Short mmCIF file of C-alpha atoms and ligand atoms in Angstrom, two decimals:
data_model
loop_
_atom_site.label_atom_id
_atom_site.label_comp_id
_atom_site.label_asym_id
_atom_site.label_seq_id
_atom_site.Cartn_x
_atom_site.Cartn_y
_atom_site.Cartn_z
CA UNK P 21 95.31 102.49 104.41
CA UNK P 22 97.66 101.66 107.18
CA UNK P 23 99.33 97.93 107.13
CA UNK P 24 97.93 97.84 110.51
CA UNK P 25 94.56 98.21 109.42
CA UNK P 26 95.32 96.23 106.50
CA UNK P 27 96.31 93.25 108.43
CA UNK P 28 92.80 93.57 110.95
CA UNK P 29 90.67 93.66 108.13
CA UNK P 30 92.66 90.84 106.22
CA UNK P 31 92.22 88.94 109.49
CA UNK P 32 88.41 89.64 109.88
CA UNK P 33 87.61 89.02 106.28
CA UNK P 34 89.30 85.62 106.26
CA UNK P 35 87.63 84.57 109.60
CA UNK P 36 84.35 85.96 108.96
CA UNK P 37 84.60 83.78 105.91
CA UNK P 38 85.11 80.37 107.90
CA UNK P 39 82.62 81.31 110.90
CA UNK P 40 80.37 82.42 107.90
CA UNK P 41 80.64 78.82 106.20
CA UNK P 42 80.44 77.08 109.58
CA UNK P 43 77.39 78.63 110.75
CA UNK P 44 75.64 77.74 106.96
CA UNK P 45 76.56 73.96 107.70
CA UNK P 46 75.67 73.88 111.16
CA UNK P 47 71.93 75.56 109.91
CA UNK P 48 71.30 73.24 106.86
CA UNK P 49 72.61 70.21 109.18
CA UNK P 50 70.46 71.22 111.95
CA UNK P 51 67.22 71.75 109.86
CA UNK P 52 67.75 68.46 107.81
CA UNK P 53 68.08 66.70 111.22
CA UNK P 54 65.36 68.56 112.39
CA UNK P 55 63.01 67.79 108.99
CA UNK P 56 64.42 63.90 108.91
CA UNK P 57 62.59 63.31 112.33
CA UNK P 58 59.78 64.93 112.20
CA UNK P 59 58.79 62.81 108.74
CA UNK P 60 60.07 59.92 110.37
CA UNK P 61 57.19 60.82 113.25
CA UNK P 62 54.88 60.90 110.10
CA UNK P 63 55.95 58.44 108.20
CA UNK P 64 55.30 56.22 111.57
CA UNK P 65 51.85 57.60 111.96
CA UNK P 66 51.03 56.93 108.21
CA UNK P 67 52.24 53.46 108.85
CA UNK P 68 49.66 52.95 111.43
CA UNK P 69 46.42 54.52 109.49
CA UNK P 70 47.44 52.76 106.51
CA UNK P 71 47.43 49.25 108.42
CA UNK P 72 44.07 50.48 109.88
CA UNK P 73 42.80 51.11 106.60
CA UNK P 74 43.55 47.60 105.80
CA UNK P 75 42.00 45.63 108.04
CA UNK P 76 38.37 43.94 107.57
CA UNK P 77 37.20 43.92 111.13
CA UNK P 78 36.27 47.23 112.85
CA UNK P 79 37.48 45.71 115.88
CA UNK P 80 41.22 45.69 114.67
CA UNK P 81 40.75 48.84 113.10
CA UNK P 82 39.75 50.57 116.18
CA UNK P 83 43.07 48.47 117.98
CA UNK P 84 45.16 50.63 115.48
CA UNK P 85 43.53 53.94 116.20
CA UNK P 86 43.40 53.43 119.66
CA UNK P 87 47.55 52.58 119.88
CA UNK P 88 48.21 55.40 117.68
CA UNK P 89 46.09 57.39 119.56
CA UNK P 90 47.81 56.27 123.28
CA UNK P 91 51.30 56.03 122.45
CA UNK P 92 51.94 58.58 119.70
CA UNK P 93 49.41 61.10 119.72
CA UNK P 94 48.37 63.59 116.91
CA UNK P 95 50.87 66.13 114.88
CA UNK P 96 50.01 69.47 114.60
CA UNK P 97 47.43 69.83 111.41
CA UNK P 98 47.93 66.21 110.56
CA UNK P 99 46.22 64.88 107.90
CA UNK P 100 45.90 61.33 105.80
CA UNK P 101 43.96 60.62 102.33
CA UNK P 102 43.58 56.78 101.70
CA UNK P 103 43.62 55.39 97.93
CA UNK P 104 42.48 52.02 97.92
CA UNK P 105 43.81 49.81 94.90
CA UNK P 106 40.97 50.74 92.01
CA UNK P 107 40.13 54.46 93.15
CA UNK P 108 41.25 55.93 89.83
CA UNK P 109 39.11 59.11 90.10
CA UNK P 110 40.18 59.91 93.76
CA UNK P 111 43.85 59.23 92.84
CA UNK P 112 43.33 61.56 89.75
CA UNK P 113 41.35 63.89 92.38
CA UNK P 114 44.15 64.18 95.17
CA UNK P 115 46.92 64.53 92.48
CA UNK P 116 45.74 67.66 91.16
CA UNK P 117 44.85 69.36 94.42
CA UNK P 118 48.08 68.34 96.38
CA UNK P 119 51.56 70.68 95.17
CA UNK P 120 53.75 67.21 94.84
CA UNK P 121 55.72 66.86 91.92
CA UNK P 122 55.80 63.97 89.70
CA UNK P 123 59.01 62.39 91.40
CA UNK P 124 56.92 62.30 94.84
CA UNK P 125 54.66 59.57 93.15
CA UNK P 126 57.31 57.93 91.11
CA UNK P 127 58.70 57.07 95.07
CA UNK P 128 55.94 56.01 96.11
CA UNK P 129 54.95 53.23 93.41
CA UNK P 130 58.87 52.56 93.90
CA UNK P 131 58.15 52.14 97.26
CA UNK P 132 61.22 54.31 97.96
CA UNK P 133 60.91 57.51 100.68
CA UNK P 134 58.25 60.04 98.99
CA UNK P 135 59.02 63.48 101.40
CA UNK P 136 58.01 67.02 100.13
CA UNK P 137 57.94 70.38 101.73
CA UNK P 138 55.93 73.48 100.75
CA UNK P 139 54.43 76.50 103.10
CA UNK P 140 55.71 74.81 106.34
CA UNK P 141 53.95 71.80 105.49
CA UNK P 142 55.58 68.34 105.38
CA UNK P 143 54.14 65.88 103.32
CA UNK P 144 54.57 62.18 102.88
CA UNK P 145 53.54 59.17 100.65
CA UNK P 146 53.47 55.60 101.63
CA UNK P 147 52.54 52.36 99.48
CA UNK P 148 51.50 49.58 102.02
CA UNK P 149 50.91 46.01 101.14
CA UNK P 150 49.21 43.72 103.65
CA UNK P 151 47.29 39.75 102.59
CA UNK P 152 47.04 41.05 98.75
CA UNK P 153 45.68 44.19 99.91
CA UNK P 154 47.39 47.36 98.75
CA UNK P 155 46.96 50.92 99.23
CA UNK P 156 48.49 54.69 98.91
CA UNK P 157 48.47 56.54 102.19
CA UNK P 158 49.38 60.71 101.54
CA UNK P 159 49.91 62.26 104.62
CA UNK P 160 50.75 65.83 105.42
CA UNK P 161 51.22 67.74 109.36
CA UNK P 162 53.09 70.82 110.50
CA UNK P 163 55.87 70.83 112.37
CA UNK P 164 55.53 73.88 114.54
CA UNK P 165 58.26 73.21 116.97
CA UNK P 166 60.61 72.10 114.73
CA UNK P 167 59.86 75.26 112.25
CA UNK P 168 60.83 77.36 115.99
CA UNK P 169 63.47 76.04 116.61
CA UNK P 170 65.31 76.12 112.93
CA UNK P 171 64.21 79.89 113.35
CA UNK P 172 66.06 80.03 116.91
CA UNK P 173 68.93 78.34 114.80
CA UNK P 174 69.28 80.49 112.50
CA UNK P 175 68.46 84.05 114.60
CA UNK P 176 71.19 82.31 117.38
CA UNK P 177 73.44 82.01 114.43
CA UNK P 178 73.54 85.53 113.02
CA UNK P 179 73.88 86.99 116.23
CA UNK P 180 76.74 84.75 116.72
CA UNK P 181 78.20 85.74 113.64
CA UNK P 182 78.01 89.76 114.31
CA UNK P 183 79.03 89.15 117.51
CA UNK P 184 82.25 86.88 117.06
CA UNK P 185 83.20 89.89 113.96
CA UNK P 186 83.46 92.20 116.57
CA UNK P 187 85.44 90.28 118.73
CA UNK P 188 87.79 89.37 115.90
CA UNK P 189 87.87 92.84 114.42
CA UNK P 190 89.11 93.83 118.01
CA UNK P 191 91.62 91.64 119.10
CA UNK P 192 92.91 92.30 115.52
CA UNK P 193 93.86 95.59 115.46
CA UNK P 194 95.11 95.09 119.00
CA UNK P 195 97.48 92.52 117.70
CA UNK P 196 98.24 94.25 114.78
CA UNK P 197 99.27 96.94 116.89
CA UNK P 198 101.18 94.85 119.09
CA UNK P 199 103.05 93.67 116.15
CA UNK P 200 103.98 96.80 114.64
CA UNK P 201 104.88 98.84 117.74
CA UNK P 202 108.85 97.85 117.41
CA UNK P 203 108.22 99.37 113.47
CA UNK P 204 106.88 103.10 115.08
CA UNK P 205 109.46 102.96 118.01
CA UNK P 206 112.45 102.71 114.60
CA UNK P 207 109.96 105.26 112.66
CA UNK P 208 110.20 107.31 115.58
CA UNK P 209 114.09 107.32 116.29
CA UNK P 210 114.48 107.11 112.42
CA UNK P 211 112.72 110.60 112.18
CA UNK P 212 114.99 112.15 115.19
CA UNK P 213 118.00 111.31 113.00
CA UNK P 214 118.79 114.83 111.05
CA UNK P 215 122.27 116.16 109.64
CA UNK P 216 122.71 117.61 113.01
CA UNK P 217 122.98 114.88 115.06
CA UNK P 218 124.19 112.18 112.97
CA UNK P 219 125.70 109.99 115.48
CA UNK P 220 122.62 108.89 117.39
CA UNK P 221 122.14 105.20 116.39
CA UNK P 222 118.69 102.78 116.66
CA UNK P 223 118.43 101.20 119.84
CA UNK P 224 118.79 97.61 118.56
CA UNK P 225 117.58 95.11 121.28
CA UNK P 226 118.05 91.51 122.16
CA UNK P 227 114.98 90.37 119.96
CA UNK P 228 117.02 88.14 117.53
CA UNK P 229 114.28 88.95 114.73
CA UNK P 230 113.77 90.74 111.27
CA UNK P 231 113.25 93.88 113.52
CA UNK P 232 116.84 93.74 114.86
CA UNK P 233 118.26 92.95 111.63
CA UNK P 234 116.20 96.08 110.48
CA UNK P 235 117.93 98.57 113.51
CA UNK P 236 121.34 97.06 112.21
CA UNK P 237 120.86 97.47 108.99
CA UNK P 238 119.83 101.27 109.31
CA UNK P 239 122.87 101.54 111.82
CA UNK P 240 125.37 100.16 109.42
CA UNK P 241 123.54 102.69 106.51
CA UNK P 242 123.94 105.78 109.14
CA UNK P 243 127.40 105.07 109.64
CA UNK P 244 128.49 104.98 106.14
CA UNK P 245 126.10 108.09 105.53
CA UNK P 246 128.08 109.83 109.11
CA UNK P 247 131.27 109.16 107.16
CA UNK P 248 130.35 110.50 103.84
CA UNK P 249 128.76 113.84 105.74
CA UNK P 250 132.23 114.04 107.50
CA UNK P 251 134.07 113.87 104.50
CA UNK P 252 131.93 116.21 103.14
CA UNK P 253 131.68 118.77 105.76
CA UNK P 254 135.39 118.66 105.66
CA UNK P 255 136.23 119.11 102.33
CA UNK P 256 133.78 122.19 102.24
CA UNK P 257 135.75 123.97 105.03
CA UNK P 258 138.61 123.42 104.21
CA UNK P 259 138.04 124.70 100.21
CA UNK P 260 136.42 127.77 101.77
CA UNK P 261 139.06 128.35 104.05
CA UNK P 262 141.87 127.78 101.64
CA UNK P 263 140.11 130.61 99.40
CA UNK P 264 139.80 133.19 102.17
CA UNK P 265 143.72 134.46 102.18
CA UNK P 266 143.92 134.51 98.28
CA UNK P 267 140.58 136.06 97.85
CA UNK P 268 141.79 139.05 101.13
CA UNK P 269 145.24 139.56 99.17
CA UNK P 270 143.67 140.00 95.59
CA UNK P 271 140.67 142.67 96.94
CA UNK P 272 143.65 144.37 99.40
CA UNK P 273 145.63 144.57 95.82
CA UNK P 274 142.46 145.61 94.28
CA UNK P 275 141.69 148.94 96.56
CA UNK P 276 145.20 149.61 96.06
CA UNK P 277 145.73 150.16 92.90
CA UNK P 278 142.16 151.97 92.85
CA UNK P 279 144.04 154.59 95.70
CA UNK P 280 146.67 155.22 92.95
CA UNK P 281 146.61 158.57 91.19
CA UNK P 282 146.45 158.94 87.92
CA UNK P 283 145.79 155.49 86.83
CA UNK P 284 143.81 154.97 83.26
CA UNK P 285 140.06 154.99 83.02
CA UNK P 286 140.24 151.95 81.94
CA UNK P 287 142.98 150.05 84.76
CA UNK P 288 140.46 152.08 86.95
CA UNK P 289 137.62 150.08 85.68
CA UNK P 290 139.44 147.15 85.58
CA UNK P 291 140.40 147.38 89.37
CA UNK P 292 136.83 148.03 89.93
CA UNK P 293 135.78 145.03 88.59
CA UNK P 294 138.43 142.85 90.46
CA UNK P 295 137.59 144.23 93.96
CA UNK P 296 133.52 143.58 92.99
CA UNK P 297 134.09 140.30 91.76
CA UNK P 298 136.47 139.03 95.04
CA UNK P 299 133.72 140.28 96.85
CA UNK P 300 130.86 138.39 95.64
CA UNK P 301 133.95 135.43 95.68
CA UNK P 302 134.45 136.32 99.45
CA UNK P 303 130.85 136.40 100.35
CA UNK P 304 130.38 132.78 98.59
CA UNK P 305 133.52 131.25 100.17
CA UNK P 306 132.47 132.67 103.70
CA UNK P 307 128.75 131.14 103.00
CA UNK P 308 130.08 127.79 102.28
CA UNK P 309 131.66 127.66 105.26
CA UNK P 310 129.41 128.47 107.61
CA UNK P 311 126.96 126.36 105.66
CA UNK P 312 128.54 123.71 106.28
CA UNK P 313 129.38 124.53 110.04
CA UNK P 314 125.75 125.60 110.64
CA UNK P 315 124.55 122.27 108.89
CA UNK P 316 126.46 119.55 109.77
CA UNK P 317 126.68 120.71 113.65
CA UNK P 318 130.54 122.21 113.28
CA UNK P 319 132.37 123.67 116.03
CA UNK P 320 130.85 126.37 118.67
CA UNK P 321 130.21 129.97 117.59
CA UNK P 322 130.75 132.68 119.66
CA UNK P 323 127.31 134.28 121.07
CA UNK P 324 126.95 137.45 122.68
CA UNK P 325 124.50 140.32 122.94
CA UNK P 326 123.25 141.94 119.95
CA UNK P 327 121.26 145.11 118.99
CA UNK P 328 119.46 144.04 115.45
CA UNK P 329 119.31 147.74 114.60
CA UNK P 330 123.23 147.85 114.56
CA UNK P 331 122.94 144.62 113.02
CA UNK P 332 120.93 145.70 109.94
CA UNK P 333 123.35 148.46 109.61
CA UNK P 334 126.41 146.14 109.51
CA UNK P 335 124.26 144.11 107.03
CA UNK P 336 123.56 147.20 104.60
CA UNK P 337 127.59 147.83 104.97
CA UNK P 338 128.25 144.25 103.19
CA UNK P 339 125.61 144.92 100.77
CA UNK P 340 126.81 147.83 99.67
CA UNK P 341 130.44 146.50 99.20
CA UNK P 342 129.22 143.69 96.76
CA UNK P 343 126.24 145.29 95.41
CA UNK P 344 127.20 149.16 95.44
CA UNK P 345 124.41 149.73 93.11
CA UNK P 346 121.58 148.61 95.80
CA UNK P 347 118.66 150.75 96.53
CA UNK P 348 118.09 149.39 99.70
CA UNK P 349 116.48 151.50 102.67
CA UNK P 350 116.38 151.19 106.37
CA UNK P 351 112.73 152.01 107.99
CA UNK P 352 112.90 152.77 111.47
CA UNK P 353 109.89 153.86 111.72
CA UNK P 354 108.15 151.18 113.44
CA UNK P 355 111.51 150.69 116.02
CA UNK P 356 109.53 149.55 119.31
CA UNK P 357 109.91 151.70 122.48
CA UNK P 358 111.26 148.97 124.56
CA UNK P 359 114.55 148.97 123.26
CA UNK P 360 115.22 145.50 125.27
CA UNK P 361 112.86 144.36 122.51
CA UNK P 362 115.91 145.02 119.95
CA UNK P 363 118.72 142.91 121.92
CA UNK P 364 118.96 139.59 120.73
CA UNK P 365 121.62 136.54 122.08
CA UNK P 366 123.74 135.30 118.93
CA UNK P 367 126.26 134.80 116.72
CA UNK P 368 127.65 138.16 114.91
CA UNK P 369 128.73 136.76 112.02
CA UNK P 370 126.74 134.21 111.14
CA UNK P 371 123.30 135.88 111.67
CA UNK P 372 125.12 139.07 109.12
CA UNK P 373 125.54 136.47 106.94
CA UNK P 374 122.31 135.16 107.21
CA UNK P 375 120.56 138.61 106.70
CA UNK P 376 122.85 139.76 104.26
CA UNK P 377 122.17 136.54 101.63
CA UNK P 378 118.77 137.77 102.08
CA UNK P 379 118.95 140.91 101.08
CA UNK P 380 121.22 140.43 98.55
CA UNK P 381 118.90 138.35 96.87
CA UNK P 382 115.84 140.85 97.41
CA UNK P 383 118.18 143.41 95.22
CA UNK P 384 119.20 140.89 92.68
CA UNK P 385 116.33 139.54 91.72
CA UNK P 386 114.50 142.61 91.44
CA UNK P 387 117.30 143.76 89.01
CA UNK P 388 118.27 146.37 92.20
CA UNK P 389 114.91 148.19 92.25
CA UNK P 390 114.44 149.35 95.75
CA UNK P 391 114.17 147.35 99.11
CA UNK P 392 113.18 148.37 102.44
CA UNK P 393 114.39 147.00 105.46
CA UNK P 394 111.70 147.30 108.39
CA UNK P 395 112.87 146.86 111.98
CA UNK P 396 109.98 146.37 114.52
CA UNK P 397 108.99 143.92 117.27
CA UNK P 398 106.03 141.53 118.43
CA UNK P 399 105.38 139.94 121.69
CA UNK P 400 108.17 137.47 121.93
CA UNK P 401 110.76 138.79 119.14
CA UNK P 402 112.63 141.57 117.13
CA UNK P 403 111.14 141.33 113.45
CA UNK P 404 113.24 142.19 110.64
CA UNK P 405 111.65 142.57 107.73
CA UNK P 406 112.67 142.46 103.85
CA UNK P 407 110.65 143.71 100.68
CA UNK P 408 111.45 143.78 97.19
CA UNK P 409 109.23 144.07 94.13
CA UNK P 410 111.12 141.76 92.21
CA UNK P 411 110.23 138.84 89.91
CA UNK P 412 108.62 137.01 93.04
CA UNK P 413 108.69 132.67 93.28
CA UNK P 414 106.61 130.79 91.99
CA UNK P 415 104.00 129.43 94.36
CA UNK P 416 104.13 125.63 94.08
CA UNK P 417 108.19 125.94 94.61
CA UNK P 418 107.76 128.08 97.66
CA UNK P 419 108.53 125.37 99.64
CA UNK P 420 111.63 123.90 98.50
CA UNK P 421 113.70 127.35 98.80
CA UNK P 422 115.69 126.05 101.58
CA UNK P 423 116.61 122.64 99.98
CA UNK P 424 120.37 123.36 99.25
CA UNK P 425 121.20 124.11 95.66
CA UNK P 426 117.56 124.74 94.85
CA UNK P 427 117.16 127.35 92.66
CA UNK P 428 113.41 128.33 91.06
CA UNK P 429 112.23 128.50 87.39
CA UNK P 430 112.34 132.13 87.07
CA UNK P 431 116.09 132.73 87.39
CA UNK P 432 117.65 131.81 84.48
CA UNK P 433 118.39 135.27 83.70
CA UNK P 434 120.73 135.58 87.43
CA UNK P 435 123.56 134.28 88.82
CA UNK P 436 123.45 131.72 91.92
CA UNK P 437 124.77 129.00 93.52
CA UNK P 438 121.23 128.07 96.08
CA UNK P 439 123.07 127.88 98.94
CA UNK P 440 122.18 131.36 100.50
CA UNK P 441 118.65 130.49 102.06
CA UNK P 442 119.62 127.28 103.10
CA UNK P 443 122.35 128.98 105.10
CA UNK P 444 120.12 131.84 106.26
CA UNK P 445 117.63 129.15 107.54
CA UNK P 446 119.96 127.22 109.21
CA UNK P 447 121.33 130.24 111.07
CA UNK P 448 118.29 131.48 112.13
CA UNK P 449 116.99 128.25 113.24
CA UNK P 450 120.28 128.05 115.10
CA UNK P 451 118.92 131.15 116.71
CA UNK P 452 115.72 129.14 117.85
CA UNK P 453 114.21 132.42 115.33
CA UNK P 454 111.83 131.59 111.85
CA UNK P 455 111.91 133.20 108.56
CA UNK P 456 108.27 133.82 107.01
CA UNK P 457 108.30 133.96 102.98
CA UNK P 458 105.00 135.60 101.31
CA UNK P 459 105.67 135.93 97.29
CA UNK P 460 103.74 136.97 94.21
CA UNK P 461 105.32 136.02 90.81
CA UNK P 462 106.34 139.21 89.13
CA UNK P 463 105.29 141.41 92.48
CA UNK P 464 107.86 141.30 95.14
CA UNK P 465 108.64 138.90 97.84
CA UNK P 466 108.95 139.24 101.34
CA UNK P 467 111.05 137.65 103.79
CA UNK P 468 109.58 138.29 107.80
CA UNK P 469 112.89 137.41 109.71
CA UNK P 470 111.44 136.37 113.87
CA UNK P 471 114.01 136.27 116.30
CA UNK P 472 113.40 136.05 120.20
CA UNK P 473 114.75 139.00 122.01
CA UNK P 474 116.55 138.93 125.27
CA UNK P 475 113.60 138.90 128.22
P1 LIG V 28 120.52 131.80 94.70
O1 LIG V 28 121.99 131.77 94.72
O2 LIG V 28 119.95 131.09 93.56
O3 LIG V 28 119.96 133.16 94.89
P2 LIG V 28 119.40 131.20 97.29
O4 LIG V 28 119.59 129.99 98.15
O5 LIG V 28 119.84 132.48 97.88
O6 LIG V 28 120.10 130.89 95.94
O7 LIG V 28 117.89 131.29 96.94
C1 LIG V 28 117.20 130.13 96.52
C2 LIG V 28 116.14 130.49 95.50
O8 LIG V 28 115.08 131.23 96.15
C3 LIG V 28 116.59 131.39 94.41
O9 LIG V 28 117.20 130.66 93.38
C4 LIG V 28 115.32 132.05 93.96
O10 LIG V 28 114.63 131.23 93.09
C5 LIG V 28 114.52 132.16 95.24
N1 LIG V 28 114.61 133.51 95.85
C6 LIG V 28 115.24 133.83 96.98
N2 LIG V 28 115.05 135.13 97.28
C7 LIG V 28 114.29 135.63 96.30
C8 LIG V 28 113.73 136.92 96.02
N3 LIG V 28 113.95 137.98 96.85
N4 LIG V 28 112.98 137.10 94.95
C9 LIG V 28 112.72 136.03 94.13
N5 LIG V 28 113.22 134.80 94.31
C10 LIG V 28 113.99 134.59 95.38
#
């Protein structure tokens, strides 16, 4: 989950939690409130039946009725039971049919409140004491209105709380947001930053906050990474440069000595071996170079016109001089009639380089078995294409063949440094082209080189 989300959810949770508690004590408040008055109306009522009860003369008795009836007026399904002082039975009677518990007529003998609620009824107890005279009023009425508007409560309440989620949940993720747009605008400009263009820096702003600090500190780590690449870059050159001349003079001895007549069988082979071996050392020293012009955005190749056909040829020339054992074909079977479809814009060198790593690796790891070179074209570009039936890569580290120095599980048996695809990808990308790998462990692999031709 997203620290975005994270933080909207935290948000809601905690605030749901408060407006959750809130509305609980505003209910329970409201209905207590609610309850209080309604047994105080009782309770009041009671008062005034009791006293009735009490008194000898009708004619007072009826004064009691009569104010209760003007000035207070009858409950919903109110009700009173009078125990006179002596009325054992009835007391006995009522106690068994009414749902109070014991503590409801402790209160009343205590003379202390006596309140109890069951099925929306509210009942009361009263013990009233008038000229030696005493008796137990029970009362019980329904407080419709009351019981409505707890329910409003309550339904006003949870649609309250659903609602004010919402609104939280919202304005949540849109501050969340808010908050962590300066993060994606660095995540952005962070992912922009490649070997090849190395000096772009964050843009830091005037925000004087952790995010600034955050742009300077990944400013101050590209620079020292800038400087280390630099050093890097340059030390690579200028090794591989420093090689060429030796390695041209030793292979130029090499060939001469093999033009010598009668020379031993075995100087012959010896002389052989040297000009094979300065090859392959050519062909790594001239690879390290460019890989480390092509990858660290050296200095400007020269680009011109090419025809990949005369291209592949040129490649199958370096092969042979390295590998003269290869059994590698050229198919031109499937050349396209267009021939503009075969003229490409690039860099000799580099893109022979680039082709030639790849086939060089089709005929070593398939222990020089043969390999066929198709040339053909799609819509947009000229396809070269390479297939061996070699030991094939293992599927799961398919993907990591251009990481430099990456070399798969299966080739412990060859020679290799990992640094030919890398260079071959970086070329062709160069190119704006794409290489396309399909592979079958002990089958063959095949490398689909696409590069746009001229239009
Ligand atoms: P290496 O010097 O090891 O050949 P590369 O960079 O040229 O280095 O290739 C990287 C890895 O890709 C190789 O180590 C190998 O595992 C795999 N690979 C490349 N081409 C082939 C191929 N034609 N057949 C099988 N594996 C290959």
């Amino acid at each position: 989950m997203k620290i975005q989300t994270k933080i909207a959810l935290s948000f809601t949770i905690l605030t749901s939690g408060i407006i959750l508690a809130l509305s609980i004590f505003i209910y329970i408040f409201g209905s207590e409130s609610v309850s209080n008055s309604f047994y105080h109306r009782l309770e009041v009522r009671a008062d005034i039946v009791g006293h009735a009860a009490l008194q000898t003369s009708k004619r007072t008795t009826s004064i009691y009725y009569d104010i209760k009836e003007r000035h207070l007026g009858d409950l919903p399904f109110e009700q009173h039971r009078i125990i006179k002082s002596g009325e054992v039975e009835k007391a006995k009677r009522l106690r068994e049919q009414m749902p109070m518990p014991p503590s409801f007529y402790d209160n009343i003998v205590r003379k202390e409140p006596a309140r109890f609620f069951k099925n929306d009824t509210s009942y009361i107890g009263l013990n009233i004491n008038q000229a030696g005279q005493s008796i137990i009023i029970l009362s019980s009425a329904v407080d419709l209105y009351g019981l409505e508007e707890i329910d409003n409560l309550k339904k006003l309440l949870t649609v309250g709380f659903f609602i004010s989620m919402f609104f939280v949940f919202t304005f949540g993720r849109l501050f969340s947001t808010q908050v962590f747009n300066p993060i994606r605008r660095i995540i952005r400009n962070v992912k922009g930053i490649s070997a090849h263009n190395l000096h772009q820096r964050l843009d830091v702003g005037s925000s004087k906050d952790e995010i600034e600090d955050l742009s300077h500190t990944f400013n101050d780590m590209l620079n020292r990474l800038e400087i280390t690449f630099d050093i890097q870059n340059n030390f690579v050159s200028n090794a591989s440069h420093e090689f060429k001349t030796p390695l041209t003079v030793i292979s130029g001895e090499a060939q001469l000595g093999l033009s010598l007549d009668n020379i031993p069988p075995a100087a012959r082979a010896s002389f052989e071996t040297i000009y094979r071996e300065t090859g392959r050392l050519e062909h790594l020293a001239n690879s390290m170079l460019s890989l480390a012009q092509t990858g660290f955005d050296g200095k400007k190749e020269q680009w011109s016109r090419i025809r990949i056909d005369e291209l592949v040829l040129s490649v199958k020339e370096a092969v042979d001089k390295i590998m003269p054992a290869n059994q590698v074909t050229i198919n031109f079977d499937h050349l396209p009639d267009d021939e503009a479809k075969l003229t490409i814009n690039g860099n000799e060198t580099l893109l022979t380089a680039a082709l030639s790593n790849i086939v060089l690796n089709s005929c070593k790891y398939s222990d020089n078995k043969p390999v066929s070179i198709i040339i053909s074209a799609d819509k947009t570009h000229s396809v070269i294409e390479i297939n061996d039936v070699g030991i094939g890569i293992p599927d799961r580290e398919i993907a990591q063949i251009y990481v430099p120095f990456f070399r798969a599980s299966n080739t412990e048996r060859y020679k290799g440094y990992g640094i030919g695809l890398p260079l071959a990808n970086n070329i062709i990308k160069k190119h704006e082209g794409a290489i396309v790998v399909n592979s079958q462990v002990g089958a063959g692999t095949s490398f689909k080189v696409l590069l746009p031709f001229v239009k």
